[in-house]
CSV table of C-alpha atoms in Angstrom, one decimal:
chain,number,residue,atom,x,y,z
A,1,GLN,CA,-16.0,10.5,-17.4
A,2,GLY,CA,-12.2,10.6,-17.8
A,3,SER,CA,-11.6,14.1,-16.4
A,4,ALA,CA,-10.0,15.4,-13.1
A,5,SER,CA,-10.9,18.5,-11.2
A,6,GLY,CA,-9.4,20.4,-8.3
A,7,TRP,CA,-11.5,21.3,-5.2
A,8,GLU,CA,-11.0,23.4,-2.1
A,9,LEU,CA,-12.2,22.0,1.2
A,10,THR,CA,-15.0,24.6,1.0
A,11,GLY,CA,-16.3,22.7,-2.0
A,12,SER,CA,-15.6,25.4,-4.5
A,13,TYR,CA,-13.9,24.6,-7.8
A,14,ILE,CA,-10.3,25.6,-8.1
A,15,ALA,CA,-9.1,25.1,-11.7
A,16,CYS,CA,-8.1,22.4,-14.1
A,17,ARG,CA,-5.7,22.5,-17.0
A,18,PRO,CA,-6.4,19.6,-19.4
A,19,SER,CA,-3.7,17.2,-20.4
A,20,SER,CA,-3.5,18.5,-24.0
A,21,GLY,CA,-5.6,20.0,-26.8
A,22,ALA,CA,-8.8,22.1,-26.4
A,23,ALA,CA,-10.1,23.0,-23.0
A,24,GLY,CA,-12.1,20.3,-21.4
A,25,GLU,CA,-10.3,17.4,-23.1
A,26,PRO,CA,-10.2,14.5,-20.6
A,27,LEU,CA,-7.0,13.1,-19.0
A,28,HIS,CA,-8.3,9.6,-19.8
A,29,GLY,CA,-10.3,8.0,-22.6
A,30,ALA,CA,-12.4,6.1,-20.1
A,31,GLU,CA,-13.4,6.1,-16.5
A,32,ILE,CA,-10.8,6.8,-13.8
A,33,HIS,CA,-10.5,3.9,-11.3
A,34,SER,CA,-8.0,5.3,-8.9
A,35,VAL,CA,-6.2,8.6,-7.8
A,36,ALA,CA,-3.3,9.1,-5.5
A,37,MET,CA,-1.5,12.3,-4.3
A,38,GLY,CA,2.0,13.0,-3.0
A,39,GLY,CA,3.7,16.3,-2.6
A,40,SER,CA,2.4,18.4,-5.5
A,41,LEU,CA,1.8,15.4,-7.8
A,42,VAL,CA,-1.5,13.7,-8.6
A,43,LEU,CA,-1.5,10.2,-10.2
A,44,SER,CA,-4.6,8.7,-11.9
A,45,GLY,CA,-5.2,5.3,-13.4
A,46,GLY,CA,-8.0,4.7,-15.9
A,47,ALA,CA,-10.0,2.0,-17.7
A,48,ASP,CA,-8.0,2.9,-20.9
A,49,GLY,CA,-4.9,1.4,-19.3
A,50,VAL,CA,-3.3,4.9,-19.0
A,51,VAL,CA,-1.5,6.2,-15.9
A,52,SER,CA,-1.4,10.0,-15.9
A,53,ALA,CA,0.9,12.1,-13.7
A,54,ILE,CA,-0.2,15.8,-13.2
A,55,ARG,CA,1.2,18.5,-11.0
A,56,LEU,CA,-0.8,20.9,-8.8
A,57,ALA,CA,0.7,24.4,-8.9
A,58,VAL,CA,-0.4,27.7,-7.4
A,59,GLU,CA,0.2,30.7,-9.6
A,60,ASP,CA,-1.0,34.2,-8.7
A,61,GLY,CA,-3.3,32.8,-6.0
A,62,CYS,CA,-5.0,30.3,-8.4
A,63,ALA,CA,-4.3,26.5,-8.4
A,64,HIS,CA,-3.8,24.7,-11.7
A,65,LEU,CA,-3.3,21.1,-12.8
A,66,TYR,CA,-0.5,20.6,-15.3
A,67,ALA,CA,0.0,17.3,-17.2
A,68,LEU,CA,3.5,15.8,-16.8
A,69,HIS,CA,3.2,12.3,-18.3
A,70,THR,CA,0.7,10.0,-20.0
A,71,MET,CA,2.1,6.6,-19.3
A,72,ARG,CA,1.2,3.3,-20.8
A,73,PRO,CA,3.0,0.0,-21.3
A,74,ARG,CA,4.5,-0.6,-24.7
A,75,ALA,CA,2.9,-4.0,-25.0
A,76,ARG,CA,-0.2,-4.9,-23.0
A,77,PRO,CA,-3.2,-7.2,-23.2
A,78,VAL,CA,-6.4,-6.0,-24.8
A,79,GLU,CA,-8.0,-5.8,-21.4
A,80,ASP,CA,-5.4,-4.1,-19.2
A,81,GLU,CA,-7.2,-1.4,-17.3
A,82,ALA,CA,-5.2,0.4,-14.6
A,83,MET,CA,-7.2,-0.6,-11.6
A,84,CYS,CA,-5.2,1.0,-8.8
A,85,VAL,CA,-2.3,3.5,-8.4
A,86,ALA,CA,0.0,4.4,-5.5
A,87,LEU,CA,2.7,6.9,-4.7
A,88,PRO,CA,5.5,6.3,-2.1
A,89,PRO,CA,5.7,8.2,1.2
A,90,GLU,CA,8.6,10.7,0.9
A,91,PRO,CA,10.9,12.1,3.5
A,92,PRO,CA,10.6,15.9,4.2
A,93,ASP,CA,12.4,18.0,1.6
A,94,THR,CA,15.4,20.1,2.8
A,95,GLY,CA,14.5,22.8,0.4
A,96,GLY,CA,14.8,23.4,-3.4
A,97,ASP,CA,13.3,25.1,-6.4
A,98,ASN,CA,9.9,23.4,-6.2
A,99,ASN,CA,9.3,23.0,-2.5
A,100,ALA,CA,9.8,25.0,0.6
A,101,GLY,CA,12.0,23.5,3.2
A,102,GLY,CA,10.3,21.0,5.4
A,103,ARG,CA,7.6,20.3,2.9
A,104,ALA,CA,7.2,16.8,1.5
A,105,ALA,CA,9.2,16.4,-1.7
A,106,ASP,CA,7.5,15.2,-4.9
A,107,PRO,CA,7.8,11.4,-5.5
A,108,VAL,CA,10.1,10.4,-8.3
A,109,TRP,CA,8.4,7.0,-8.9
A,110,ALA,CA,4.9,5.4,-8.7
A,111,ALA,CA,3.2,2.0,-9.0
A,112,SER,CA,0.1,0.8,-10.7
A,113,GLY,CA,-1.9,-2.4,-10.8
A,114,SER,CA,-3.5,-3.7,-13.9
A,115,GLN,CA,-6.4,-5.9,-15.0
A,116,GLY,CA,-3.8,-7.8,-17.0
A,117,GLY,CA,-2.2,-9.1,-13.8
A,118,ALA,CA,0.9,-6.9,-13.5
A,119,VAL,CA,2.2,-4.4,-11.0
A,120,ARG,CA,4.2,-1.7,-12.9
A,121,VAL,CA,6.8,0.6,-11.5
A,122,TRP,CA,7.0,4.0,-13.3
A,123,SER,CA,9.7,6.6,-13.3
A,124,LEU,CA,8.0,10.0,-12.9
A,125,GLN,CA,11.1,11.7,-14.3
A,126,SER,CA,11.1,9.9,-17.7
A,127,GLY,CA,7.4,8.8,-17.8
A,128,SER,CA,8.4,5.2,-18.6
A,129,ALA,CA,7.8,1.8,-17.0
A,130,VAL,CA,11.0,0.6,-15.3
A,131,GLN,CA,9.8,-2.7,-14.0
A,132,SER,CA,6.8,-5.1,-14.4
A,133,LEU,CA,6.0,-7.5,-11.5
A,134,PRO,CA,3.8,-10.4,-12.5
A,135,HIS,CA,0.7,-11.2,-10.4
A,136,SER,CA,-1.8,-14.1,-10.5
A,137,HIS,CA,-4.9,-12.1,-11.3
A,138,TRP,CA,-6.3,-8.6,-11.6
A,139,VAL,CA,-4.3,-6.3,-9.3
A,140,MET,CA,-7.0,-4.4,-7.3
A,141,ALA,CA,-5.0,-2.8,-4.5
A,142,LEU,CA,-1.6,-1.4,-3.7
A,143,ALA,CA,0.1,-0.1,-0.6
A,144,ILE,CA,3.6,1.3,-0.2
A,145,GLU,CA,5.6,1.7,3.0
A,146,ARG,CA,9.1,3.0,3.6
A,147,ALA,CA,10.8,1.0,6.4
A,148,LEU,CA,13.8,2.5,8.3
A,149,PRO,CA,15.6,1.1,11.4
A,150,PRO,CA,14.2,0.5,14.0
A,151,LEU,CA,10.9,0.4,12.2
A,152,SER,CA,12.1,-2.3,9.8
A,153,GLY,CA,12.6,-4.8,12.7
A,154,ALA,CA,9.4,-6.6,11.6
A,155,LEU,CA,11.0,-7.0,8.1
A,156,GLY,CA,14.2,-8.7,9.2
A,157,GLY,CA,16.0,-5.4,10.0
A,158,ARG,CA,16.2,-4.5,6.3
A,159,GLU,CA,15.5,-0.9,5.4
A,160,GLY,CA,14.2,0.1,2.0
A,161,VAL,CA,10.8,0.4,0.4
A,162,TYR,CA,8.1,-2.2,0.5
A,163,LEU,CA,5.2,-2.7,-1.9
A,164,LEU,CA,2.2,-4.8,-1.1
A,165,SER,CA,-0.2,-5.8,-3.9
A,166,GLY,CA,-3.5,-7.6,-3.7
A,167,SER,CA,-5.4,-9.4,-6.5
A,168,PHE,CA,-8.9,-10.5,-7.3
A,169,ASP,CA,-8.1,-14.2,-6.7
A,170,GLY,CA,-7.5,-13.4,-3.0
A,171,ARG,CA,-3.7,-13.3,-3.0
A,172,CYS,CA,-1.3,-10.7,-1.7
A,173,THR,CA,2.4,-10.3,-2.6
A,174,LEU,CA,5.0,-8.3,-0.7
A,175,TRP,CA,7.9,-6.8,-2.7
A,176,ARG,CA,11.0,-5.1,-1.5
A,177,SER,CA,13.6,-2.7,-3.1
A,178,ASP,CA,16.7,-0.8,-2.0
A,179,LEU,CA,16.6,2.9,-2.6
A,180,GLU,CA,19.1,4.8,-4.8
A,181,ASP,CA,19.9,8.3,-3.6
A,182,ASP,CA,17.4,7.7,-0.8
A,183,ARG,CA,14.4,8.0,-3.2
A,184,SER,CA,14.4,5.8,-6.3
A,185,PRO,CA,13.9,2.0,-6.1
A,186,THR,CA,16.8,-0.1,-7.5
A,187,GLY,CA,14.5,-2.9,-8.4
A,188,PHE,CA,11.7,-4.8,-6.6
A,189,ALA,CA,12.1,-8.5,-5.6
A,190,LYS,CA,9.4,-10.7,-4.3
A,191,LEU,CA,9.6,-11.4,-0.6
A,192,HIS,CA,6.4,-13.3,0.1
A,193,SER,CA,3.1,-14.3,-1.5
A,194,PHE,CA,0.2,-15.6,0.5
A,195,ALA,CA,-3.5,-16.3,0.2
A,196,VAL,CA,-5.8,-14.2,2.4
A,197,ALA,CA,-8.0,-16.3,4.6
A,198,THR,CA,-11.1,-17.7,3.0
A,199,VAL,CA,-14.4,-16.5,4.4
A,200,PRO,CA,-17.0,-19.1,5.0
A,201,GLY,CA,-19.6,-19.0,2.3
A,202,ALA,CA,-17.4,-17.3,-0.3
A,203,SER,CA,-17.0,-18.7,-3.7
A,204,SER,CA,-14.2,-21.2,-4.0
A,205,GLY,CA,-13.4,-20.4,-7.6
A,206,GLY,CA,-10.6,-18.0,-6.8
A,207,GLU,CA,-12.6,-14.9,-7.8
A,208,GLY,CA,-15.4,-14.9,-5.2
A,209,ASP,CA,-13.5,-13.2,-2.4
A,210,GLY,CA,-10.8,-11.1,-4.0
A,211,VAL,CA,-8.7,-8.5,-2.2
A,212,LEU,CA,-10.2,-5.0,-3.0
A,213,SER,CA,-8.2,-2.8,-0.6
A,214,LEU,CA,-5.0,-2.8,1.5
A,215,LEU,CA,-3.3,-0.9,4.3
A,216,LEU,CA,0.4,-1.4,5.3
A,217,SER,CA,2.2,-0.2,8.5
A,218,ALA,CA,5.7,-1.4,9.0
A,219,SER,CA,6.0,0.5,12.3
A,220,ARG,CA,3.2,-1.5,13.8
A,221,ASP,CA,3.9,-4.8,11.9
A,222,LEU,CA,0.5,-4.7,10.3
A,223,VAL,CA,-1.3,-5.5,7.1
A,224,VAL,CA,-5.0,-4.8,6.6
A,225,ALA,CA,-6.9,-6.5,3.7
A,226,GLY,CA,-10.5,-5.7,2.6
A,227,ARG,CA,-12.3,-8.5,0.8
A,228,ASN,CA,-15.0,-8.8,-1.8
A,229,SER,CA,-17.0,-10.7,0.8
A,230,GLY,CA,-17.1,-7.6,3.1
A,231,ALA,CA,-14.6,-9.0,5.6
A,232,ILE,CA,-11.5,-7.2,6.8
A,233,HIS,CA,-8.5,-9.3,7.9
A,234,LEU,CA,-5.5,-8.1,9.9
A,235,TYR,CA,-2.1,-9.9,9.6
A,236,ALA,CA,1.2,-9.4,11.3
A,237,LEU,CA,3.6,-8.3,8.6
A,238,SER,CA,6.4,-10.4,10.1
A,239,LYS,CA,4.1,-13.5,10.1
A,240,LEU,CA,2.3,-13.5,6.8
A,241,ASP,CA,2.1,-17.3,6.7
A,242,ALA,CA,0.1,-17.3,9.9
A,243,ALA,CA,-3.7,-16.9,10.1
A,244,PRO,CA,-5.1,-13.4,10.5
A,245,PHE,CA,-5.0,-12.3,14.2
A,246,ALA,CA,-8.2,-10.3,13.9
A,247,THR,CA,-11.2,-10.2,11.5
A,248,GLY,CA,-14.0,-7.6,11.2
A,249,VAL,CA,-17.2,-7.7,9.3
A,250,GLN,CA,-17.4,-4.5,7.3
A,251,SER,CA,-20.5,-5.6,5.3
A,252,THR,CA,-22.7,-8.6,4.7
A,253,ASP,CA,-24.0,-7.1,1.4
A,254,GLY,CA,-20.9,-5.8,-0.5
A,255,GLY,CA,-17.2,-5.8,-0.7
A,256,ALA,CA,-14.8,-3.7,1.4
A,257,CYS,CA,-13.7,-1.4,-1.4
A,258,ALA,CA,-11.8,1.4,0.4
A,259,LEU,CA,-9.5,1.7,3.5
A,260,SER,CA,-7.7,4.7,4.9
A,261,TRP,CA,-5.7,5.3,8.1
A,262,TYR,CA,-6.6,8.2,10.3
A,263,GLY,CA,-4.7,9.5,13.3
A,264,ASP,CA,-1.7,7.3,14.1
A,265,ALA,CA,-1.1,4.9,11.2
A,266,GLY,CA,-1.6,1.4,12.3
A,267,ARG,CA,-4.1,2.1,15.1
A,268,ALA,CA,-7.4,3.3,13.6
A,269,PHE,CA,-8.8,3.2,10.0
A,270,LEU,CA,-11.9,4.0,8.1
A,271,ALA,CA,-13.5,1.4,5.8
A,272,GLY,CA,-16.1,1.8,3.1
A,273,SER,CA,-18.1,-0.8,1.3
A,274,GLU,CA,-20.4,-1.4,-1.6
A,275,ASP,CA,-23.6,-1.2,0.6
A,276,GLY,CA,-22.8,2.5,1.2
A,277,VAL,CA,-21.6,2.0,4.8
A,278,CYS,CA,-18.5,3.6,6.4
A,279,LYS,CA,-17.2,2.0,9.6
A,280,SER,CA,-14.4,3.2,11.9
A,281,TRP,CA,-12.2,0.5,13.3
A,282,GLU,CA,-9.6,0.5,16.0
A,283,LEU,CA,-7.1,-2.1,17.4
A,284,ALA,CA,-7.6,-2.6,21.1
A,285,GLU,CA,-4.6,-1.8,23.2
A,286,PRO,CA,-3.8,-2.3,26.9
A,287,GLY,CA,-4.5,0.7,29.1
A,288,THR,CA,-7.3,2.2,26.9
A,289,ARG,CA,-11.0,2.2,27.3
A,290,ARG,CA,-10.8,-0.9,25.2
A,291,ARG,CA,-9.1,-2.8,28.0
A,292,ASN,CA,-12.0,-5.1,28.3
A,293,GLN,CA,-11.0,-6.4,24.9
A,294,PRO,CA,-8.0,-8.6,24.4
A,295,PRO,CA,-5.0,-6.7,22.8
A,296,GLY,CA,-5.1,-6.9,19.1
A,297,ALA,CA,-8.9,-7.3,18.9
A,298,LEU,CA,-10.5,-5.3,16.1
A,299,VAL,CA,-13.2,-3.0,17.5
A,300,CYS,CA,-15.8,-1.0,15.6
A,301,LEU,CA,-16.0,2.5,16.9
A,302,GLY,CA,-18.8,3.9,14.7
A,303,VAL,CA,-21.0,3.3,11.7
A,304,ALA,CA,-22.3,5.8,9.1
A,305,GLN,CA,-24.7,5.1,6.2
A,306,VAL,CA,-23.3,7.5,3.6
A,307,GLY,CA,-24.7,5.9,0.5
A,308,GLU,CA,-28.4,5.7,-0.3
A,309,GLU,CA,-30.2,2.4,-0.7
A,310,VAL,CA,-31.8,2.3,-4.2
A,311,GLY,CA,-33.9,-0.2,-6.0
A,312,GLU,CA,-32.7,-2.2,-8.9
A,313,GLU,CA,-35.2,-0.5,-11.1
A,314,LYS,CA,-33.1,2.7,-10.8
A,315,GLY,CA,-30.1,1.0,-12.5
A,316,GLU,CA,-26.7,0.1,-11.2
A,317,GLU,CA,-25.7,3.5,-10.0
A,318,LYS,CA,-25.9,3.7,-6.2
A,319,GLY,CA,-24.0,5.0,-3.2
A,320,GLU,CA,-21.3,2.5,-3.1
A,321,VAL,CA,-18.2,3.8,-1.1
A,322,LEU,CA,-15.4,3.3,-3.7
A,323,ALA,CA,-12.7,5.6,-2.2
A,324,ILE,CA,-11.7,7.1,1.1
A,325,ALA,CA,-9.1,9.7,2.2
A,326,CYS,CA,-8.8,10.7,5.8
A,327,THR,CA,-7.5,13.6,7.9
A,328,ALA,CA,-7.1,13.3,11.7
A,329,ALA,CA,-10.7,14.3,12.3
A,330,SER,CA,-12.7,13.4,9.2
A,331,GLY,CA,-13.0,11.1,6.2
A,332,ILE,CA,-13.8,12.1,2.6
A,333,CYS,CA,-15.7,9.4,0.8
A,334,GLY,CA,-16.2,9.1,-2.9
A,335,LEU,CA,-19.4,7.3,-3.9
A,336,ALA,CA,-20.4,5.5,-7.1
A,337,ASP,CA,-23.4,7.9,-7.6
A,338,GLY,CA,-20.9,10.8,-8.1
A,339,ARG,CA,-21.2,12.3,-4.6
A,340,VAL,CA,-18.4,13.2,-2.3
A,341,VAL,CA,-19.4,13.0,1.4
A,342,GLU,CA,-17.4,14.0,4.5
A,343,VAL,CA,-17.9,12.1,7.8
A,344,ALA,CA,-16.4,12.9,11.2
A,345,VAL,CA,-14.4,10.0,12.6
A,346,PRO,CA,-14.6,8.9,16.2
A,347,GLN,CA,-11.6,9.6,18.5
A,348,HIS,CA,-9.6,6.8,19.8
A,349,GLY,CA,-11.2,4.9,22.7
A,350,SER,CA,-14.7,6.2,22.1
A,351,VAL,CA,-17.7,4.5,20.6
A,352,ARG,CA,-20.6,6.4,18.9
A,353,GLN,CA,-22.8,6.4,15.9
A,354,TYR,CA,-22.0,9.2,13.5
A,355,THR,CA,-23.7,10.6,10.4
A,356,PRO,CA,-22.4,12.6,7.4
């Protein structure tokens, strides 16, 4: 409905300061497609093409959301919804006015993907777009990773920040930028563009098996792509021209809309799909209980049906899993019917069914 709220983990409402005007005025003029959080900043992208940056602040024991910027491109196509947003991982802050020492610093830039086929890089200090990166179709997914030696070995030994974008025609593009003052990108350049493997039976028209979700781990040389067909593909970041080294079937009745690492990034992740299913996946490694599997195999650790199956006569609203955020022990799933469901994730090396 275009509004954003803050919640405690107990499920109680914290507080929300609207972007402007009278209380209750929405942050967006249309539905919100994507939300990201880094430090004390919350970023949202909406169907009105706006990217909003708000700050979560605690005052006198009460949390509030304050609007910082309402960002939109100066010239954009008529249909240019902000389909996805992303914030960069930041190094721990050494202290300052806004953050205690050792706490993650607030990001100074962000990225968004648009229905008009552009990835935009935004300055969160000025609230303006600093770069527009052309894509071949609707940009549905973004992932950002900061690579430092020796973690950047998979990327040719070049440190910096890497941006991965995926579009609805099944293509992914990897972008790279140096960092100014260790935080701000100096300008992204395209490193590589590749077509994610076609799944048998998918439409060949370019839009039948689009990329809906992405994960990126430079430290483990890994890219994970969720497809509109329900398939999940794993690529070596250093060998993007090669075929995926592992594939999993998230769903046979809906796209893989959401992905989130849990535990050690690059080892296990939770995936959600349009059929209301959550699955926990793990990469098999030597010396674990998965030693009967070849190293690199993608293994399903658990399945949970979090969305309810509904008939077409009830309309389009159903329990599709559209968003996931994970802690080490649980996943928070946002469903298309408006519910938020928590699931416990299996521990590494174990296999079990689990329920919300």
